[in-house]
Amino acid sequence: DAGVIQSPRHEVTEMGQEVTLRCKPISGHNSLFWYRQTMMRGLELLIYFNNNVPIDDSGMPEDRFSAKMPNASFSTLKIQPSEPRDSAVYFCASRGLAGEYSGTDTQYFGPGTRLTVL
Amino acid sequence: AQSVTQPDIHITVSEGASLELRCNYSYGATPYLFWYVQSPGQGLQLLLKYFSGDTLVQGIKGFEAEFKRSQSSFNLRKPSVHWSDAAEYFCAVGASRGNKLVFGAGTILRVKS
């Protein structure tokens, strides 16, 4: 299995531009998570999906952030307009459910997208 | 709500020495506990996890962790550290039912030769 795939790996953009981060979860996994990692705040959960449906987006910083999961094999995190304080590493993780819904299953992380907003 | 404290931001050990990374959690119900490792520029890789049963859990790369409910701790150990173990280590706690993982701030491990 290729693992969780994220693209791009690095993104440099200017303030005010739209940024789209992409994630392909592990095949067969039906939960997907978006995290942000910064020095100041550590790893924060932004949003997660179960079966392509957003379940909890309470971690999304503000309306400039949006996430979609149009199908089981693809998700996007969009920032519009971007600001310098959005600079961070954004991770996508996926998890498979072994039958009953459970928090015990492991989340598998992608390599991350390093976003720099100038 | 659950929380995790990793009291050591940096730890330096000599190659071949033993290692213990501390993790304390706060959660009112049965916790599900994880240790992840992150090498520079990489994503997080699961080292081990604890759900129930034997409180001493074995993981990959020779790591183990012990769950101590009375101390609300889940410390990570390795008897002999290798230079390749230099990385950042994260402890995380999950709710008994639910998707949310809450991560500690991480501990950066440096290995000196």
mmCIF file of C-alpha atoms in Angstrom:
data_model
loop_
_atom_site.group_PDB
_atom_site.id
_atom_site.type_symbol
_atom_site.label_atom_id
_atom_site.label_comp_id
_atom_site.label_asym_id
_atom_site.label_seq_id
_atom_site.Cartn_x
_atom_site.Cartn_y
_atom_site.Cartn_z
ATOM 1 C CA ASP A 1 0.000 0.000 0.000
ATOM 2 C CA ALA A 2 1.288 3.471 -0.842
ATOM 3 C CA GLY A 3 0.128 4.971 2.417
ATOM 4 C CA VAL A 4 -1.517 8.344 2.726
ATOM 5 C CA ILE A 5 -0.523 10.597 -0.151
ATOM 6 C CA GLN A 6 -0.430 14.362 0.139
ATOM 7 C CA SER A 7 0.279 16.971 -2.468
ATOM 8 C CA PRO A 8 2.002 19.240 -2.875
ATOM 9 C CA ARG A 9 4.797 18.527 -0.379
ATOM 10 C CA HIS A 10 5.783 22.166 -0.306
ATOM 11 C CA GLU A 11 3.784 25.239 -1.200
ATOM 12 C CA VAL A 12 4.938 28.820 -1.167
ATOM 13 C CA THR A 13 2.365 31.463 -1.900
ATOM 14 C CA GLU A 14 1.673 35.110 -1.334
ATOM 15 C CA MET A 15 -0.786 36.520 1.113
ATOM 16 C CA GLY A 16 -4.266 36.703 -0.333
ATOM 17 C CA GLN A 17 -3.857 33.793 -2.703
ATOM 18 C CA GLU A 18 -5.968 30.678 -2.608
ATOM 19 C CA VAL A 19 -4.229 27.501 -1.484
ATOM 20 C CA THR A 20 -5.512 23.966 -2.019
ATOM 21 C CA LEU A 21 -3.966 21.000 -0.270
ATOM 22 C CA ARG A 22 -4.793 17.495 -1.409
ATOM 23 C CA CYS A 23 -4.960 14.141 0.290
ATOM 24 C CA LYS A 24 -5.509 10.585 -0.867
ATOM 25 C CA PRO A 25 -6.232 8.264 2.067
ATOM 26 C CA ILE A 26 -5.254 4.634 2.290
ATOM 27 C CA SER A 27 -7.577 2.538 0.186
ATOM 28 C CA GLY A 28 -10.376 1.070 2.261
ATOM 29 C CA HIS A 29 -10.058 3.593 5.067
ATOM 30 C CA ASN A 30 -13.210 5.509 5.747
ATOM 31 C CA SER A 31 -12.126 8.142 8.236
ATOM 32 C CA LEU A 32 -9.953 11.064 7.226
ATOM 33 C CA PHE A 33 -8.376 13.768 9.376
ATOM 34 C CA TRP A 34 -6.708 17.088 8.667
ATOM 35 C CA TYR A 35 -4.158 18.377 11.184
ATOM 36 C CA ARG A 36 -2.030 21.476 11.365
ATOM 37 C CA GLN A 37 1.369 21.540 13.045
ATOM 38 C CA THR A 38 3.070 24.720 14.204
ATOM 39 C CA MET A 39 5.795 25.452 16.688
ATOM 40 C CA MET A 40 3.476 27.531 18.812
ATOM 41 C CA ARG A 41 0.424 25.275 18.903
ATOM 42 C CA GLY A 42 1.774 21.825 18.156
ATOM 43 C CA LEU A 43 -0.493 19.349 16.378
ATOM 44 C CA GLU A 44 -4.093 20.460 16.104
ATOM 45 C CA LEU A 45 -6.986 18.591 14.589
ATOM 46 C CA LEU A 46 -8.774 20.823 12.099
ATOM 47 C CA ILE A 47 -11.541 18.584 10.791
ATOM 48 C CA TYR A 48 -12.383 14.949 10.280
ATOM 49 C CA PHE A 49 -14.664 12.961 8.013
ATOM 50 C CA ASN A 50 -16.379 9.615 8.416
ATOM 51 C CA ASN A 51 -17.581 8.010 5.205
ATOM 52 C CA ASN A 52 -16.952 11.279 3.353
ATOM 53 C CA VAL A 53 -19.159 13.253 5.736
ATOM 54 C CA PRO A 54 -17.643 16.024 7.875
ATOM 55 C CA ILE A 55 -18.196 15.101 11.509
ATOM 56 C CA ASP A 56 -16.365 17.717 13.504
ATOM 57 C CA ASP A 57 -14.931 20.914 12.093
ATOM 58 C CA SER A 58 -14.587 22.715 15.395
ATOM 59 C CA GLY A 59 -10.846 22.937 14.893
ATOM 60 C CA MET A 60 -11.069 24.890 11.674
ATOM 61 C CA PRO A 61 -9.608 28.285 12.541
ATOM 62 C CA GLU A 62 -12.019 30.483 10.612
ATOM 63 C CA ASP A 63 -14.154 30.768 7.546
ATOM 64 C CA ARG A 64 -11.156 31.141 5.310
ATOM 65 C CA PHE A 65 -10.589 27.409 5.778
ATOM 66 C CA SER A 66 -12.765 24.816 4.115
ATOM 67 C CA ALA A 67 -12.446 21.083 3.551
ATOM 68 C CA LYS A 68 -14.224 18.690 1.256
ATOM 69 C CA MET A 69 -14.248 14.985 0.674
ATOM 70 C CA PRO A 70 -16.114 14.325 -2.566
ATOM 71 C CA ASN A 71 -15.354 10.611 -2.496
ATOM 72 C CA ALA A 72 -13.618 7.991 -0.410
ATOM 73 C CA SER A 73 -10.276 8.452 -2.131
ATOM 74 C CA PHE A 74 -9.813 12.202 -2.157
ATOM 75 C CA SER A 75 -10.001 15.206 0.130
ATOM 76 C CA THR A 76 -9.008 18.846 -0.138
ATOM 77 C CA LEU A 77 -8.256 21.548 2.383
ATOM 78 C CA LYS A 78 -8.621 25.022 0.980
ATOM 79 C CA ILE A 79 -7.499 28.340 2.412
ATOM 80 C CA GLN A 80 -8.917 31.439 0.779
ATOM 81 C CA PRO A 81 -7.520 34.021 1.201
ATOM 82 C CA SER A 82 -4.274 32.804 2.743
ATOM 83 C CA GLU A 83 -2.429 34.776 5.413
ATOM 84 C CA PRO A 84 1.140 34.539 6.758
ATOM 85 C CA ARG A 85 -0.150 33.082 10.021
ATOM 86 C CA ASP A 86 -1.421 30.077 8.074
ATOM 87 C CA SER A 87 2.166 29.002 7.490
ATOM 88 C CA ALA A 88 2.476 25.521 8.965
ATOM 89 C CA VAL A 89 2.777 21.871 8.093
ATOM 90 C CA TYR A 90 -0.584 20.352 7.252
ATOM 91 C CA PHE A 91 -1.023 16.634 7.741
ATOM 92 C CA CYS A 92 -3.682 14.340 6.476
ATOM 93 C CA ALA A 93 -4.332 11.037 8.250
ATOM 94 C CA SER A 94 -6.676 8.171 7.517
ATOM 95 C CA ARG A 95 -8.096 5.381 9.592
ATOM 96 C CA GLY A 96 -9.934 2.215 8.856
ATOM 97 C CA LEU A 97 -12.823 1.027 10.963
ATOM 98 C CA ALA A 98 -12.649 -2.585 11.968
ATOM 99 C CA GLY A 99 -16.352 -3.201 12.052
ATOM 100 C CA GLU A 100 -17.780 -1.217 14.923
ATOM 101 C CA TYR A 101 -16.887 2.444 15.138
ATOM 102 C CA SER A 102 -14.114 2.803 17.636
ATOM 103 C CA GLY A 103 -11.489 5.256 18.652
ATOM 104 C CA THR A 104 -9.008 2.485 19.094
ATOM 105 C CA ASP A 105 -8.047 2.196 15.481
ATOM 106 C CA THR A 106 -4.788 3.673 14.353
ATOM 107 C CA GLN A 107 -4.527 6.855 12.351
ATOM 108 C CA TYR A 108 -1.939 6.705 9.569
ATOM 109 C CA PHE A 109 -0.333 9.976 8.662
ATOM 110 C CA GLY A 110 0.793 11.307 5.334
ATOM 111 C CA PRO A 111 4.133 13.096 4.901
ATOM 112 C CA GLY A 112 2.560 16.528 5.214
ATOM 113 C CA THR A 113 2.454 19.705 3.157
ATOM 114 C CA ARG A 114 4.704 22.508 4.278
ATOM 115 C CA LEU A 115 2.870 25.753 3.540
ATOM 116 C CA THR A 116 4.625 29.095 3.547
ATOM 117 C CA VAL A 117 2.553 32.225 3.050
ATOM 118 C CA LEU A 118 4.648 35.309 2.337
ATOM 119 C CA ALA B 1 -11.930 16.659 27.445
ATOM 120 C CA GLN B 2 -8.701 14.782 27.258
ATOM 121 C CA SER B 3 -5.235 16.342 27.470
ATOM 122 C CA VAL B 4 -1.644 15.180 27.305
ATOM 123 C CA THR B 5 1.472 16.552 28.945
ATOM 124 C CA GLN B 6 4.971 15.741 27.835
ATOM 125 C CA PRO B 7 7.092 17.527 30.412
ATOM 126 C CA ASP B 8 10.393 17.258 28.563
ATOM 127 C CA ILE B 9 10.788 19.405 25.456
ATOM 128 C CA HIS B 10 14.301 18.142 24.709
ATOM 129 C CA ILE B 11 16.195 15.100 25.883
ATOM 130 C CA THR B 12 19.766 14.174 25.012
ATOM 131 C CA VAL B 13 21.100 10.681 25.588
ATOM 132 C CA SER B 14 24.258 8.894 24.590
ATOM 133 C CA GLU B 15 24.098 6.172 22.013
ATOM 134 C CA GLY B 16 23.656 2.858 23.771
ATOM 135 C CA ALA B 17 22.141 4.411 26.877
ATOM 136 C CA SER B 18 18.613 3.719 28.028
ATOM 137 C CA LEU B 19 15.776 6.108 27.333
ATOM 138 C CA GLU B 20 12.546 7.065 29.032
ATOM 139 C CA LEU B 21 10.184 9.686 27.643
ATOM 140 C CA ARG B 22 7.439 10.829 29.953
ATOM 141 C CA CYS B 23 3.788 11.223 29.130
ATOM 142 C CA ASN B 24 0.945 12.119 31.465
ATOM 143 C CA TYR B 25 -2.638 12.214 30.343
ATOM 144 C CA SER B 26 -5.890 13.520 31.661
ATOM 145 C CA TYR B 27 -9.099 11.766 30.720
ATOM 146 C CA GLY B 28 -12.097 10.764 32.777
ATOM 147 C CA ALA B 29 -12.839 7.475 31.118
ATOM 148 C CA THR B 30 -10.796 4.634 29.691
ATOM 149 C CA PRO B 31 -8.003 6.210 27.686
ATOM 150 C CA TYR B 32 -6.584 4.909 24.469
ATOM 151 C CA LEU B 33 -2.924 5.839 24.326
ATOM 152 C CA PHE B 34 -0.480 6.131 21.465
ATOM 153 C CA TRP B 35 3.133 7.002 20.865
ATOM 154 C CA TYR B 36 4.130 8.385 17.481
ATOM 155 C CA VAL B 37 7.559 9.323 16.152
ATOM 156 C CA GLN B 38 8.297 12.045 13.634
ATOM 157 C CA SER B 39 11.599 12.243 11.831
ATOM 158 C CA PRO B 40 12.558 15.616 10.320
ATOM 159 C CA GLY B 41 10.455 16.420 7.289
ATOM 160 C CA GLN B 42 8.374 13.297 7.706
ATOM 161 C CA GLY B 43 4.904 12.406 8.843
ATOM 162 C CA LEU B 44 4.083 10.689 12.083
ATOM 163 C CA GLN B 45 4.677 6.970 12.426
ATOM 164 C CA LEU B 46 2.956 4.872 15.050
ATOM 165 C CA LEU B 47 5.349 3.247 17.537
ATOM 166 C CA LEU B 48 2.824 1.520 19.773
ATOM 167 C CA LYS B 49 -0.622 1.797 21.277
ATOM 168 C CA TYR B 50 -2.470 0.717 24.384
ATOM 169 C CA PHE B 51 -6.156 -0.085 24.609
ATOM 170 C CA SER B 52 -6.539 -2.704 27.304
ATOM 171 C CA GLY B 53 -4.954 -5.809 28.768
ATOM 172 C CA ASP B 54 -1.281 -6.066 29.574
ATOM 173 C CA THR B 55 -0.087 -2.671 30.734
ATOM 174 C CA LEU B 56 3.345 -3.162 29.192
ATOM 175 C CA VAL B 57 3.087 -2.696 25.460
ATOM 176 C CA GLN B 58 5.721 -3.607 22.920
ATOM 177 C CA GLY B 59 6.132 -1.558 19.777
ATOM 178 C CA ILE B 60 8.317 -1.262 16.751
ATOM 179 C CA LYS B 61 12.025 -0.409 16.730
ATOM 180 C CA GLY B 62 12.540 -1.918 20.185
ATOM 181 C CA PHE B 63 10.331 0.561 22.028
ATOM 182 C CA GLU B 64 7.960 -0.287 24.839
ATOM 183 C CA ALA B 65 5.592 1.699 27.012
ATOM 184 C CA GLU B 66 3.921 1.055 30.318
ATOM 185 C CA PHE B 67 0.454 2.232 31.208
ATOM 186 C CA LYS B 68 0.082 3.192 34.869
ATOM 187 C CA ARG B 69 -3.470 4.171 35.635
ATOM 188 C CA SER B 70 -2.672 5.295 39.183
ATOM 189 C CA GLN B 71 -0.153 7.790 37.849
ATOM 190 C CA SER B 72 -2.034 8.663 34.652
ATOM 191 C CA SER B 73 1.154 7.958 32.795
ATOM 192 C CA PHE B 74 2.212 6.177 29.639
ATOM 193 C CA ASN B 75 5.991 6.487 29.511
ATOM 194 C CA LEU B 76 7.985 5.306 26.521
ATOM 195 C CA ARG B 77 11.192 3.354 27.039
ATOM 196 C CA LYS B 78 14.011 1.824 25.088
ATOM 197 C CA PRO B 79 16.872 -0.084 26.706
ATOM 198 C CA SER B 80 19.568 0.990 24.244
ATOM 199 C CA VAL B 81 19.228 4.018 22.003
ATOM 200 C CA HIS B 82 20.591 4.120 18.467
ATOM 201 C CA TRP B 83 21.608 7.263 16.610
ATOM 202 C CA SER B 84 18.723 6.652 14.202
ATOM 203 C CA ASP B 85 16.266 7.129 17.072
ATOM 204 C CA ALA B 86 16.904 10.882 17.038
ATOM 205 C CA ALA B 87 13.502 12.359 16.234
ATOM 206 C CA GLU B 88 10.512 13.983 17.847
ATOM 207 C CA TYR B 89 8.176 11.784 19.857
ATOM 208 C CA PHE B 90 4.518 12.470 20.460
ATOM 209 C CA CYS B 91 2.208 10.938 22.990
ATOM 210 C CA ALA B 92 -1.492 11.028 22.191
ATOM 211 C CA VAL B 93 -4.705 10.100 23.933
ATOM 212 C CA GLY B 94 -7.958 9.124 22.277
ATOM 213 C CA ALA B 95 -11.427 8.960 23.715
ATOM 214 C CA SER B 96 -12.947 5.569 24.353
ATOM 215 C CA ARG B 97 -15.344 6.217 21.555
ATOM 216 C CA GLY B 98 -14.605 8.831 19.024
ATOM 217 C CA ASN B 99 -12.149 10.008 16.507
ATOM 218 C CA LYS B 100 -10.304 12.718 18.273
ATOM 219 C CA LEU B 101 -6.698 12.241 19.180
ATOM 220 C CA VAL B 102 -5.162 14.861 21.408
ATOM 221 C CA PHE B 103 -1.405 15.135 21.085
ATOM 222 C CA GLY B 104 1.197 16.271 23.546
ATOM 223 C CA ALA B 105 3.639 18.994 22.601
ATOM 224 C CA GLY B 106 6.299 16.450 21.721
ATOM 225 C CA THR B 107 9.757 15.604 23.017
ATOM 226 C CA ILE B 108 12.781 16.085 20.794
ATOM 227 C CA LEU B 109 15.325 13.335 21.293
ATOM 228 C CA ARG B 110 18.954 13.974 20.491
ATOM 229 C CA VAL B 111 21.431 11.123 20.480
ATOM 230 C CA LYS B 112 25.092 11.864 21.029
ATOM 231 C CA SER B 113 27.830 9.495 19.986
#
